[in-house]
Amino acid sequence: MTEPADNRPSDFIRDIIVEDLKSGKHKSVRTRFPPEPNGYLHIGHAKSIALNFGIAKEFGGVCNIRMDDTNPAKEETEYVESIMSDVRWLIDGWADTHLGGAPLYTSDYFDKLYEYAVDLARRGKAYVDDLSPEQTDEFRRTAKESPFRNRSVEENLDLLGRMKAGEFPDGAKTLRAKIDMSAPNIWLRDPVLYRIKHAAHHHTGDKWCIYPMYDWAHTLSDYIEGITHSLCTLEFEVHRPLYAWILEALELPPPRPRQIEFARLNLTYTVMSKRKLIQLVNEKFVSGWDDPRMITIAGLRRRGITASALRSFAYNIGITKYPSLNEMETLEHAVREEFNRIAQRRLAVLRPIKVVLTNWPNDKVEELDAINNPEDASTGTRKIPFGRELFIDRDDFMENPPPKYFRLKPGGEVRLKYSYIIQCEEVMKDSSGNVTELRCKIDIDSKSGGATANRKVKGTIHWVSAAHAVDAEVRLYDRLFKVPEPDADGDFKSFINPDSLEVVNAKLEPSLKEARPNERYQFERLGYFVLDPDSTQDRQVWNRTITLRDTWAKAAKK
RNA sequence: UGCCUCGUGGUGUAAUGGUAGCACAAGUGACUCUGAAUCACUUUGUCUAGGUUCGAGUCCUAGCGAGGCAGCCA
């Protein structure tokens, strides 16, 4: 299925939004995507981006991008750039007109957040605590009130001001919400709102030495920006009462935002956690963050997967609160479905074996017509040269084939795509028995469109004229992990697929010389391919995005 | 352990008290100058036990199972 046009997808979040609009709670819709700028975006974020921007688009609203940068120790400017370029790539031409301020920064609200904190303390709903981090944990676990819990409003205000002024060392004090230390929900047991960190911030420099915690910053940033629906993943479910408490405690006038949680993306044959992705990079299992085997946005993009295929995938898997595990096949389907429609076909030979046509004149070259895309007649045809010496793929010849193998075999016939039927007469080998060359006879009347063009042979294979072939490096990617759930148990790195990358020297049809980096091609019978940025003037490098479905390979395996 | 949330074919989802549907995957066949695509067909499901109701995937109760949270991370 492709992206919806007018019919928007249905899920419990969109149901809530429709209801809020109908009831008049909100006049318009504003969502937000709030990455922490301390890592690269991956396909899980793509699900969230598709959701938040999809909703903004469908309801005529806006989606803000906000860097959730409340922790100076972990965040860097470098990531802001990559995050923004990934987001822009994902929404370009689709929901880019619904992009709110980009990027916004939580740190831009530090002044306001502090004012709110003062307000909260003034209302007697927050206090400065001297407990150590360890004690704070201990007291919260055991539902014990801090001895500093009942300081006067004046003292709290004074201490908070001095915290801000830098009078205390890291960890000496915190500002805590005064809620209920016996609440069953831990996040209502006087959560920390501010901590002291004498650290420079990537965006505010050294203006601050106290920094707000997630719950305080996020809730109020949503409110400040006029977010109507704050969509986050399931692990924040238990924070929702605190989200609501903050808005209520400050008696903020409506409309107030509402937090709604949905299940994060899980995918088979990969890992999703930031920590594990970092390990793959640092320990050189992949070449970098944009290695085409990575499920980072940068990796998927380099692999050749399009933003629209990613969005289509996100649309297909839906939104629920059930922590599901999606099959990689669902993503692969979204890619193949789109690429079959848009990719022009070309002939390329990955593992060449030479074929000599014994009854074809030495110097004769013929130009044959080839269809660019059978799914799209408007793309027309092109010419491909044909001569006495050709390359075919090693997979398309077997000396001792199994039953139902209908490619080339000794004495057998096969159709060369867009050209003639040939018959294998002789198999040449080197001293160690490897096949080096096939000598074949051509049926000159069998040319596509010719006298006996309709003569049926079971197999049709692709080929490239040896004299005209373009040499190129082709990188054949496969799944990075051998098992569906690499992080289910044991060390996920032990399940890495040693054959996830194979590099071959391929022979391409000459028209591919003109290929450009953003174009998708189907190499007929092989898969979908895209030019890699490693390509140079002299030598192309191609990435295989994905193979074609291959029922023969499946049958042969049995 | 406490608290929160969630259980619909193999997987992902829909059904808003009224015929359990769709997609992916799998299988069979047709077609084929891509073993692709396309088309047709097929297999497989409401966690369990009670209850309410003319009628329950849906509401109620209990159980079972799964996931999340218990940072001065987000």
Coordinates of C-alpha atoms in Angstrom, one line a residue, chain A:
Chain A
M1 CA 0.0 0.0 0.0
T2 CA 1.1 3.5 -0.7
E3 CA 0.7 6.6 1.3
P4 CA -2.8 7.8 1.9
A5 CA -4.1 10.7 -0.2
D6 CA -7.2 12.0 1.4
N7 CA -8.0 9.0 3.5
R8 CA -5.9 9.4 6.6
P9 CA -4.9 6.3 8.6
S10 CA -6.9 5.5 11.6
D11 CA -5.4 4.9 15.0
F12 CA -6.2 5.7 18.6
I13 CA -4.1 8.9 18.5
R14 CA -5.8 10.3 15.5
D15 CA -9.2 9.3 17.0
I16 CA -8.3 11.4 20.1
I17 CA -7.3 14.4 17.9
V18 CA -10.5 14.2 15.9
E19 CA -12.4 14.2 19.2
D20 CA -10.4 17.1 20.6
L21 CA -11.1 19.1 17.5
K22 CA -14.8 18.3 17.6
S23 CA -15.2 19.1 21.2
G24 CA -13.5 22.4 20.7
K25 CA -10.7 21.6 23.2
H26 CA -8.3 22.6 20.4
K27 CA -8.9 24.8 17.4
S28 CA -5.9 23.5 15.5
V29 CA -3.2 20.8 15.9
R30 CA 0.4 21.2 16.8
T31 CA 2.7 18.3 17.3
R32 CA 6.4 18.1 18.0
F33 CA 9.4 15.9 17.4
P34 CA 11.9 16.3 20.2
P35 CA 15.2 14.5 19.7
E36 CA 18.0 14.8 22.1
P37 CA 21.0 16.0 20.1
N38 CA 23.4 13.3 21.3
G39 CA 23.1 10.7 18.5
Y40 CA 22.0 10.0 15.0
L41 CA 18.4 9.4 14.0
H42 CA 17.3 5.9 13.0
I43 CA 14.3 4.2 11.5
G44 CA 12.5 4.2 14.8
H45 CA 12.7 8.0 14.7
A46 CA 11.4 7.8 11.2
K47 CA 8.2 6.2 12.6
S48 CA 7.8 9.0 15.0
I49 CA 8.5 11.7 12.4
A50 CA 6.0 10.1 10.0
L51 CA 3.4 10.1 12.8
N52 CA 4.0 13.7 14.0
F53 CA 4.4 15.3 10.6
G54 CA 1.7 13.0 9.2
I55 CA -0.8 14.3 11.7
A56 CA 0.3 17.9 11.2
K57 CA -0.2 17.5 7.5
E58 CA -3.6 15.6 7.7
F59 CA -5.1 18.1 10.2
G60 CA -3.6 21.2 8.6
G61 CA -1.4 21.9 11.6
V62 CA 2.3 22.2 12.3
C63 CA 5.0 20.0 13.7
N64 CA 7.9 21.6 15.7
I65 CA 11.3 20.2 15.8
R66 CA 12.8 20.8 19.2
M67 CA 16.2 19.8 20.3
D68 CA 15.7 18.5 23.8
D69 CA 19.0 19.8 25.1
T70 CA 18.7 19.9 28.9
N71 CA 21.8 18.0 29.7
P72 CA 25.0 19.9 28.8
A73 CA 27.2 16.8 29.5
K74 CA 25.8 14.7 26.7
E75 CA 24.9 17.0 23.8
E76 CA 26.7 18.4 20.9
T77 CA 26.1 20.8 18.1
E78 CA 27.4 18.3 15.6
Y79 CA 24.3 16.2 16.1
V80 CA 21.9 19.1 15.5
E81 CA 23.1 19.3 11.9
S82 CA 22.7 15.6 11.2
I83 CA 19.3 15.5 12.8
M84 CA 18.0 18.4 10.8
S85 CA 19.3 17.1 7.5
D86 CA 17.7 13.7 8.3
V87 CA 14.4 15.2 9.2
R88 CA 14.4 17.5 6.1
W89 CA 15.2 14.5 3.9
L90 CA 12.3 12.6 5.4
I91 CA 9.6 15.2 5.0
D92 CA 10.8 17.0 1.9
G93 CA 8.1 17.3 -0.7
W94 CA 5.6 15.7 1.7
A95 CA 5.1 17.6 4.9
D96 CA 7.9 20.2 4.7
T97 CA 5.3 23.0 4.5
H98 CA 4.1 21.8 8.0
L99 CA 7.4 22.2 9.6
G100 CA 7.3 24.6 12.6
G101 CA 10.3 26.4 13.9
A102 CA 13.3 24.4 13.0
P103 CA 15.1 23.7 15.0
L104 CA 13.8 25.0 18.3
Y105 CA 15.7 24.4 21.4
T106 CA 14.5 23.6 24.9
S107 CA 17.5 25.6 26.0
D108 CA 15.9 28.7 24.5
Y109 CA 13.3 28.4 27.2
F110 CA 15.7 28.1 30.2
D111 CA 14.7 31.6 31.4
K112 CA 11.0 30.8 31.3
L113 CA 11.5 27.4 32.8
Y114 CA 13.3 29.0 35.7
E115 CA 10.6 31.6 36.2
Y116 CA 8.1 28.7 36.3
A117 CA 10.2 27.0 38.9
V118 CA 10.3 30.1 41.0
D119 CA 6.5 30.3 40.6
L120 CA 6.1 26.7 41.7
A121 CA 8.3 27.3 44.8
R122 CA 6.3 30.4 45.6
R123 CA 3.2 28.3 45.5
G124 CA 4.8 26.0 48.1
K125 CA 4.9 23.2 45.6
A126 CA 8.6 22.8 45.2
Y127 CA 11.5 22.8 47.7
V128 CA 15.3 22.8 47.6
D129 CA 16.6 19.5 48.9
D130 CA 20.1 18.8 50.3
L131 CA 20.0 15.1 50.0
S132 CA 22.7 13.3 48.1
P133 CA 21.8 11.5 44.9
E134 CA 22.1 8.2 46.7
Q135 CA 19.9 9.3 49.5
T136 CA 17.4 10.8 47.1
D137 CA 17.1 7.4 45.4
E138 CA 16.9 5.6 48.7
F139 CA 14.2 7.9 50.1
R140 CA 12.1 7.6 47.0
R141 CA 12.3 3.9 46.9
T142 CA 11.2 3.7 50.5
A143 CA 8.7 6.5 50.4
K144 CA 10.5 8.5 53.0
E145 CA 10.2 12.3 53.1
S146 CA 13.3 14.3 53.0
P147 CA 14.1 16.3 56.2
F148 CA 14.4 19.4 53.9
R149 CA 10.9 18.9 52.5
N150 CA 9.2 21.5 54.7
R151 CA 11.5 24.4 54.3
S152 CA 9.7 27.7 54.2
V153 CA 8.8 29.3 50.9
E154 CA 11.3 32.1 51.6
E155 CA 14.1 29.8 52.3
N156 CA 13.4 27.7 49.2
L157 CA 13.3 30.9 47.1
D158 CA 16.5 32.1 48.6
L159 CA 18.3 28.7 48.1
L160 CA 17.0 28.3 44.5
G161 CA 18.4 31.8 43.7
R162 CA 21.7 30.8 45.1
M163 CA 21.7 27.5 43.2
K164 CA 21.3 29.5 40.1
A165 CA 24.0 32.0 41.2
G166 CA 26.4 29.1 41.4
E167 CA 27.0 29.1 45.1
F168 CA 26.8 25.3 45.4
P169 CA 28.9 22.5 43.8
D170 CA 27.4 19.9 41.5
G171 CA 25.1 17.5 43.3
A172 CA 24.9 19.5 46.5
K173 CA 21.3 20.5 46.0
T174 CA 18.3 19.9 43.8
L175 CA 14.9 21.5 43.3
R176 CA 12.2 19.0 43.9
A177 CA 8.5 19.0 43.2
K178 CA 6.5 18.6 46.4
I179 CA 3.9 16.1 45.5
D180 CA 3.5 12.9 47.5
M181 CA 6.3 10.7 48.8
S182 CA 3.8 7.8 49.4
A183 CA 2.4 7.9 45.9
P184 CA 2.3 4.4 44.2
N185 CA 3.8 6.0 41.1
I186 CA 7.5 6.7 41.7
W187 CA 7.4 9.8 39.5
L188 CA 5.0 11.4 41.8
R189 CA 7.4 10.9 44.8
D190 CA 8.8 14.4 44.7
P191 CA 10.7 14.2 41.4
V192 CA 13.8 16.3 40.9
L193 CA 13.2 19.3 38.7
Y194 CA 16.6 21.0 38.7
R195 CA 20.1 19.7 39.3
I196 CA 23.3 21.6 39.6
K197 CA 25.8 21.1 36.8
H198 CA 28.7 23.5 36.4
A199 CA 29.1 22.7 32.7
A200 CA 29.1 24.6 29.5
H201 CA 26.1 24.1 27.3
H202 CA 26.4 23.7 23.5
H203 CA 23.8 26.4 23.0
T204 CA 23.7 28.6 26.1
G205 CA 27.4 28.6 26.9
D206 CA 28.1 29.0 30.6
K207 CA 25.1 31.1 31.4
W208 CA 23.6 28.4 33.5
C209 CA 24.9 26.1 36.2
I210 CA 21.5 24.6 37.0
Y211 CA 19.7 22.6 34.4
P212 CA 16.1 21.4 34.3
M213 CA 15.2 17.7 34.2
Y214 CA 13.3 16.1 31.4
D215 CA 9.8 16.2 32.9
W216 CA 9.9 19.8 33.9
A217 CA 11.6 21.0 30.7
H218 CA 9.5 18.9 28.3
T219 CA 6.1 19.5 29.7
L220 CA 6.6 23.3 29.9
S221 CA 8.3 23.5 26.5
D222 CA 5.2 21.8 25.0
Y223 CA 3.1 24.3 26.8
I224 CA 5.2 27.3 25.7
E225 CA 5.1 26.2 22.1
G226 CA 1.4 25.6 22.1
I227 CA 1.7 21.9 21.5
T228 CA -1.7 20.2 21.5
H229 CA -0.7 16.6 21.4
S230 CA 2.6 15.5 22.7
L231 CA 3.3 12.0 21.3
C232 CA 6.0 9.9 22.9
T233 CA 7.0 6.3 23.4
L234 CA 5.7 3.9 26.0
E235 CA 8.5 4.3 28.5
F236 CA 7.1 7.7 29.3
E237 CA 3.7 6.3 30.3
V238 CA 4.5 6.4 34.0
H239 CA 5.5 10.1 33.6
R240 CA 2.2 11.1 32.3
P241 CA 0.6 11.9 35.7
L242 CA 3.6 14.1 36.4
Y243 CA 3.2 15.9 33.1
A244 CA -0.4 16.6 34.0
W245 CA 0.6 17.6 37.6
I246 CA 3.0 20.2 36.4
L247 CA 0.4 21.9 34.1
E248 CA -2.1 21.8 37.0
A249 CA 0.2 22.9 39.8
L250 CA 1.2 26.1 37.8
E251 CA -2.5 26.6 37.0
L252 CA -1.6 27.3 33.4
P253 CA -4.6 28.5 31.4
P254 CA -5.8 26.3 28.6
P255 CA -5.4 25.0 26.0
R256 CA -3.0 22.6 27.6
P257 CA -1.0 19.9 25.8
R258 CA -1.7 16.3 26.4
Q259 CA 0.8 13.5 26.4
I260 CA -0.1 10.3 24.5
E261 CA 2.2 7.3 24.3
F262 CA 2.6 4.8 21.5
A263 CA 4.9 1.8 21.0
R264 CA 8.3 2.3 19.6
L265 CA 9.5 0.5 16.5
N266 CA 11.1 -2.9 16.8
L267 CA 12.4 -4.6 13.7
T268 CA 13.7 -8.1 13.1
Y269 CA 17.3 -8.7 12.1
T270 CA 18.5 -5.5 13.6
V271 CA 19.1 -3.7 16.8
M272 CA 17.6 -0.3 17.6
S273 CA 19.2 1.0 20.7
K274 CA 21.5 4.0 20.5
R275 CA 24.0 2.2 22.7
K276 CA 24.2 -0.9 20.4
L277 CA 24.4 1.2 17.2
I278 CA 27.3 3.1 18.7
Q279 CA 29.0 -0.2 19.5
L280 CA 28.6 -1.3 15.9
V281 CA 30.4 1.8 14.7
N282 CA 33.0 2.0 17.4
E283 CA 34.0 -1.6 17.2
K284 CA 34.2 -1.4 13.3
F285 CA 31.5 -3.9 12.5
V286 CA 30.4 -1.3 10.1
S287 CA 32.2 1.5 8.3
G288 CA 30.4 4.3 10.1
W289 CA 27.0 5.9 11.0
D290 CA 26.0 5.9 7.4
D291 CA 27.1 2.4 6.5
P292 CA 24.4 1.1 4.2
R293 CA 23.8 -1.8 6.6
M294 CA 22.8 0.5 9.5
I295 CA 19.2 1.3 10.2
T296 CA 20.2 4.9 10.8
I297 CA 18.5 7.4 8.5
A298 CA 21.9 8.1 7.0
G299 CA 22.6 4.5 6.5
L300 CA 19.2 3.7 4.9
R301 CA 19.6 6.8 2.7
R302 CA 23.0 5.7 1.5
R303 CA 21.6 2.2 1.0
G304 CA 19.3 3.7 -1.5
I305 CA 16.0 3.5 0.4
T306 CA 13.8 6.6 -0.2
A307 CA 12.0 8.8 2.2
S308 CA 8.8 7.9 0.6
A309 CA 9.4 4.1 1.0
L310 CA 10.2 4.8 4.7
R311 CA 7.0 6.7 5.1
S312 CA 5.0 4.0 3.3
F313 CA 6.5 1.5 5.7
A314 CA 5.5 3.6 8.7
Y315 CA 2.0 3.9 7.3
N316 CA 1.7 0.2 6.9
I317 CA 2.8 -0.8 10.4
G318 CA 0.4 1.5 12.1
I319 CA 0.4 3.0 15.6
T320 CA -0.6 1.1 18.7
K321 CA 0.3 0.7 22.4
Y322 CA 1.3 -2.9 21.9
P323 CA 5.1 -3.3 21.9
S324 CA 5.3 -5.2 18.7
L325 CA 8.1 -6.7 16.6
N326 CA 7.8 -5.8 13.0
E327 CA 9.3 -8.0 10.3
M328 CA 12.1 -6.7 8.1
E329 CA 10.0 -8.1 5.2
T330 CA 7.5 -5.3 5.8
L331 CA 10.2 -2.7 5.1
E332 CA 11.5 -4.7 2.2
H333 CA 8.1 -4.8 0.7
A334 CA 7.7 -1.1 0.9
V335 CA 10.9 -0.6 -0.9
R336 CA 10.2 -3.2 -3.7
E337 CA 6.7 -1.9 -4.2
E338 CA 7.9 1.6 -4.8
F339 CA 11.0 0.8 -6.8
N340 CA 9.2 -1.6 -9.1
R341 CA 7.2 1.4 -10.2
I342 CA 9.9 4.0 -10.4
A343 CA 13.2 2.3 -11.2
Q344 CA 14.5 2.1 -14.8
R345 CA 15.7 -1.3 -15.8
R346 CA 19.3 -1.9 -16.9
L347 CA 21.5 -4.9 -17.7
A348 CA 24.4 -5.6 -15.4
V349 CA 26.5 -8.7 -14.7
L350 CA 27.8 -9.1 -11.2
R351 CA 30.0 -12.1 -11.4
P352 CA 31.0 -12.2 -15.1
I353 CA 31.7 -15.3 -17.1
K354 CA 32.6 -14.9 -20.7
V355 CA 30.4 -16.1 -23.6
V356 CA 31.7 -16.3 -27.1
L357 CA 29.2 -16.6 -29.9
T358 CA 30.9 -18.9 -32.4
N359 CA 28.6 -18.1 -35.3
W360 CA 28.6 -14.3 -34.9
P361 CA 31.0 -12.2 -37.0
N362 CA 34.1 -10.9 -35.2
D363 CA 33.5 -7.2 -35.6
K364 CA 29.8 -7.0 -36.0
V365 CA 28.0 -4.9 -33.4
E366 CA 24.2 -4.6 -33.3
E367 CA 22.1 -2.1 -31.4
L368 CA 19.2 -3.6 -29.7
D369 CA 16.1 -2.0 -28.2
A370 CA 15.5 -2.4 -24.5
I371 CA 12.5 -1.3 -22.5
N372 CA 13.4 1.2 -19.7
N373 CA 10.5 0.4 -17.4
P374 CA 7.7 -2.0 -18.3
E375 CA 5.7 -0.5 -15.5
D376 CA 5.9 3.0 -17.0
A377 CA 5.6 3.2 -20.8
S378 CA 6.4 6.9 -20.8
T379 CA 10.1 6.1 -20.0
G380 CA 10.5 4.6 -23.5
T381 CA 13.4 2.5 -24.7
R382 CA 17.1 2.7 -25.1
K383 CA 19.7 1.0 -27.3
I384 CA 22.1 -1.6 -26.0
P385 CA 25.1 -2.9 -28.0
F386 CA 25.4 -6.6 -28.8
G387 CA 28.6 -8.4 -30.1
R388 CA 30.4 -11.6 -30.4
E389 CA 31.8 -11.6 -26.9
L390 CA 29.5 -11.2 -23.9
F391 CA 29.4 -11.6 -20.2
I392 CA 26.7 -13.4 -18.4
D393 CA 26.4 -14.1 -14.6
R394 CA 28.0 -17.2 -13.2
D395 CA 24.7 -18.0 -11.4
D396 CA 23.1 -18.3 -14.8
F397 CA 25.2 -21.3 -15.9
M398 CA 25.5 -24.7 -14.3
E399 CA 27.4 -27.6 -15.6
N400 CA 25.4 -30.1 -13.6
P401 CA 22.1 -28.3 -12.9
P402 CA 19.4 -29.6 -10.6
P403 CA 16.0 -30.4 -12.1
K404 CA 13.9 -27.4 -13.1
Y405 CA 17.0 -25.2 -13.5
F406 CA 16.1 -23.3 -16.7
R407 CA 19.1 -21.1 -17.2
L408 CA 22.1 -22.1 -19.3
K409 CA 23.6 -25.6 -19.2
P410 CA 25.8 -27.6 -21.6
G411 CA 23.8 -28.3 -24.7
G412 CA 20.9 -26.1 -23.3
E413 CA 19.3 -23.1 -24.7
V414 CA 18.5 -19.8 -23.2
R415 CA 17.1 -16.5 -24.3
L416 CA 19.3 -13.4 -23.9
K417 CA 17.1 -10.6 -22.8
Y418 CA 16.1 -8.3 -25.6
S419 CA 18.1 -10.3 -28.1
Y420 CA 18.7 -13.8 -29.3
I421 CA 18.4 -17.4 -28.2
I422 CA 21.8 -19.1 -27.7
Q423 CA 22.8 -22.7 -27.2
C424 CA 25.8 -23.7 -25.1
E425 CA 28.1 -25.9 -27.2
E426 CA 31.4 -26.0 -25.3
V427 CA 32.6 -25.3 -21.7
M428 CA 36.1 -24.1 -21.4
K429 CA 38.0 -24.6 -18.2
D430 CA 41.3 -23.7 -16.6
S431 CA 43.8 -26.3 -15.2
S432 CA 42.0 -26.4 -11.9
G433 CA 38.6 -27.0 -13.5
N434 CA 37.0 -23.6 -13.1
V435 CA 34.8 -22.6 -16.0
T436 CA 36.5 -19.7 -17.8
E437 CA 34.4 -19.4 -21.0
L438 CA 31.4 -20.7 -22.7
R439 CA 31.2 -21.1 -26.5
C440 CA 27.7 -20.8 -27.7
K441 CA 25.8 -20.9 -31.0
I442 CA 23.3 -18.2 -31.7
D443 CA 19.9 -18.7 -33.4
I444 CA 20.0 -15.7 -35.7
D445 CA 16.3 -15.8 -36.5
S446 CA 15.3 -15.7 -32.9
K447 CA 16.1 -12.0 -32.3
S448 CA 13.5 -10.2 -30.3
G449 CA 10.9 -9.0 -32.8
G450 CA 12.4 -11.3 -35.5
A451 CA 11.2 -14.3 -37.6
T452 CA 11.2 -16.9 -34.8
A453 CA 11.2 -14.5 -32.0
N454 CA 8.2 -16.3 -30.5
R455 CA 10.1 -19.6 -30.2
K456 CA 9.8 -20.5 -26.5
V457 CA 12.7 -21.3 -24.3
K458 CA 12.2 -21.6 -20.6
G459 CA 14.9 -19.2 -19.4
T460 CA 15.8 -15.6 -20.1
I461 CA 19.0 -14.2 -18.7
H462 CA 20.7 -10.8 -18.7
W463 CA 24.0 -10.1 -20.4
V464 CA 26.4 -7.3 -21.2
S465 CA 28.6 -6.9 -24.4
A466 CA 32.2 -7.5 -23.4
A467 CA 33.5 -4.8 -25.8
H468 CA 31.2 -2.1 -24.4
A469 CA 30.9 -3.1 -20.7
V470 CA 31.6 -0.5 -18.0
D471 CA 33.5 -1.8 -15.1
A472 CA 32.2 -0.9 -11.7
E473 CA 32.5 -1.8 -8.0
V474 CA 29.2 -3.2 -6.7
R475 CA 28.6 -3.6 -3.0
L476 CA 26.1 -6.3 -2.2
Y477 CA 24.5 -5.8 1.1
D478 CA 22.6 -8.3 3.2
R479 CA 21.1 -8.2 6.6
L480 CA 23.6 -7.3 9.3
F481 CA 22.4 -10.0 11.7
K482 CA 21.8 -13.7 11.1
V483 CA 18.9 -14.0 13.5
P484 CA 15.5 -12.3 13.8
E485 CA 16.1 -11.1 17.3
P486 CA 19.8 -10.4 17.8
D487 CA 19.3 -8.7 21.2
A488 CA 16.8 -11.3 22.6
D489 CA 19.5 -13.1 24.6
G490 CA 23.3 -13.3 24.7
D491 CA 25.7 -10.9 23.0
F492 CA 24.0 -9.3 20.0
K493 CA 27.4 -9.0 18.3
S494 CA 27.8 -12.8 18.2
F495 CA 24.9 -12.8 15.7
I496 CA 26.4 -10.5 13.2
N497 CA 26.2 -11.9 9.7
P498 CA 29.7 -12.3 8.4
D499 CA 28.4 -12.1 4.8
S500 CA 26.5 -8.9 5.1
L501 CA 28.8 -7.2 2.6
E502 CA 30.2 -8.7 -0.6
V503 CA 32.1 -6.5 -3.0
V504 CA 32.2 -7.6 -6.7
N505 CA 33.7 -6.2 -9.9
A506 CA 30.8 -6.0 -12.2
K507 CA 30.2 -5.3 -15.9
L508 CA 27.5 -2.8 -16.6
E509 CA 25.7 -1.9 -19.8
P510 CA 27.3 1.3 -21.2
S511 CA 24.2 3.6 -20.7
L512 CA 24.9 3.3 -17.0
K513 CA 27.8 5.6 -17.4
E514 CA 25.3 8.5 -17.4
A515 CA 23.7 7.4 -14.1
R516 CA 23.3 10.0 -11.4
P517 CA 23.5 9.6 -7.6
N518 CA 19.8 10.1 -6.9
E519 CA 18.5 7.7 -9.5
R520 CA 17.2 4.2 -8.7
Y521 CA 17.9 1.4 -11.1
Q522 CA 16.8 -2.1 -11.3
F523 CA 19.5 -4.4 -12.7
E524 CA 17.3 -6.9 -14.3
R525 CA 16.8 -10.1 -12.4
L526 CA 19.2 -8.9 -9.7
G527 CA 17.7 -6.2 -7.6
Y528 CA 17.6 -2.4 -7.1
F529 CA 20.8 -0.4 -7.1
V530 CA 22.0 3.1 -6.4
L531 CA 25.2 5.0 -6.9
D532 CA 27.3 5.3 -3.8
P533 CA 29.0 8.6 -2.8
D534 CA 32.3 6.8 -3.0
S535 CA 32.0 6.9 -6.8
T536 CA 34.7 8.9 -8.6
Q537 CA 34.9 10.3 -12.1
D538 CA 36.8 7.2 -13.2
R539 CA 35.1 4.5 -11.2
Q540 CA 31.5 4.0 -10.2
V541 CA 30.6 2.4 -6.9
W542 CA 27.1 0.9 -6.7
N543 CA 25.1 -0.2 -3.7
R544 CA 22.6 -2.9 -3.9
T545 CA 19.6 -1.6 -2.0
I546 CA 17.7 -4.8 -2.1
T547 CA 17.4 -7.9 -4.2
L548 CA 14.4 -8.8 -6.3
R549 CA 12.2 -11.5 -4.7
D550 CA 13.7 -14.8 -5.7
T551 CA 11.4 -17.8 -5.6
W552 CA 14.1 -19.9 -7.3
A553 CA 16.6 -19.3 -4.6
K554 CA 13.9 -20.2 -2.1
A555 CA 13.0 -23.4 -4.0
A556 CA 16.7 -24.3 -4.5
K557 CA 17.4 -24.1 -0.8
K558 CA 14.8 -26.8 0.0

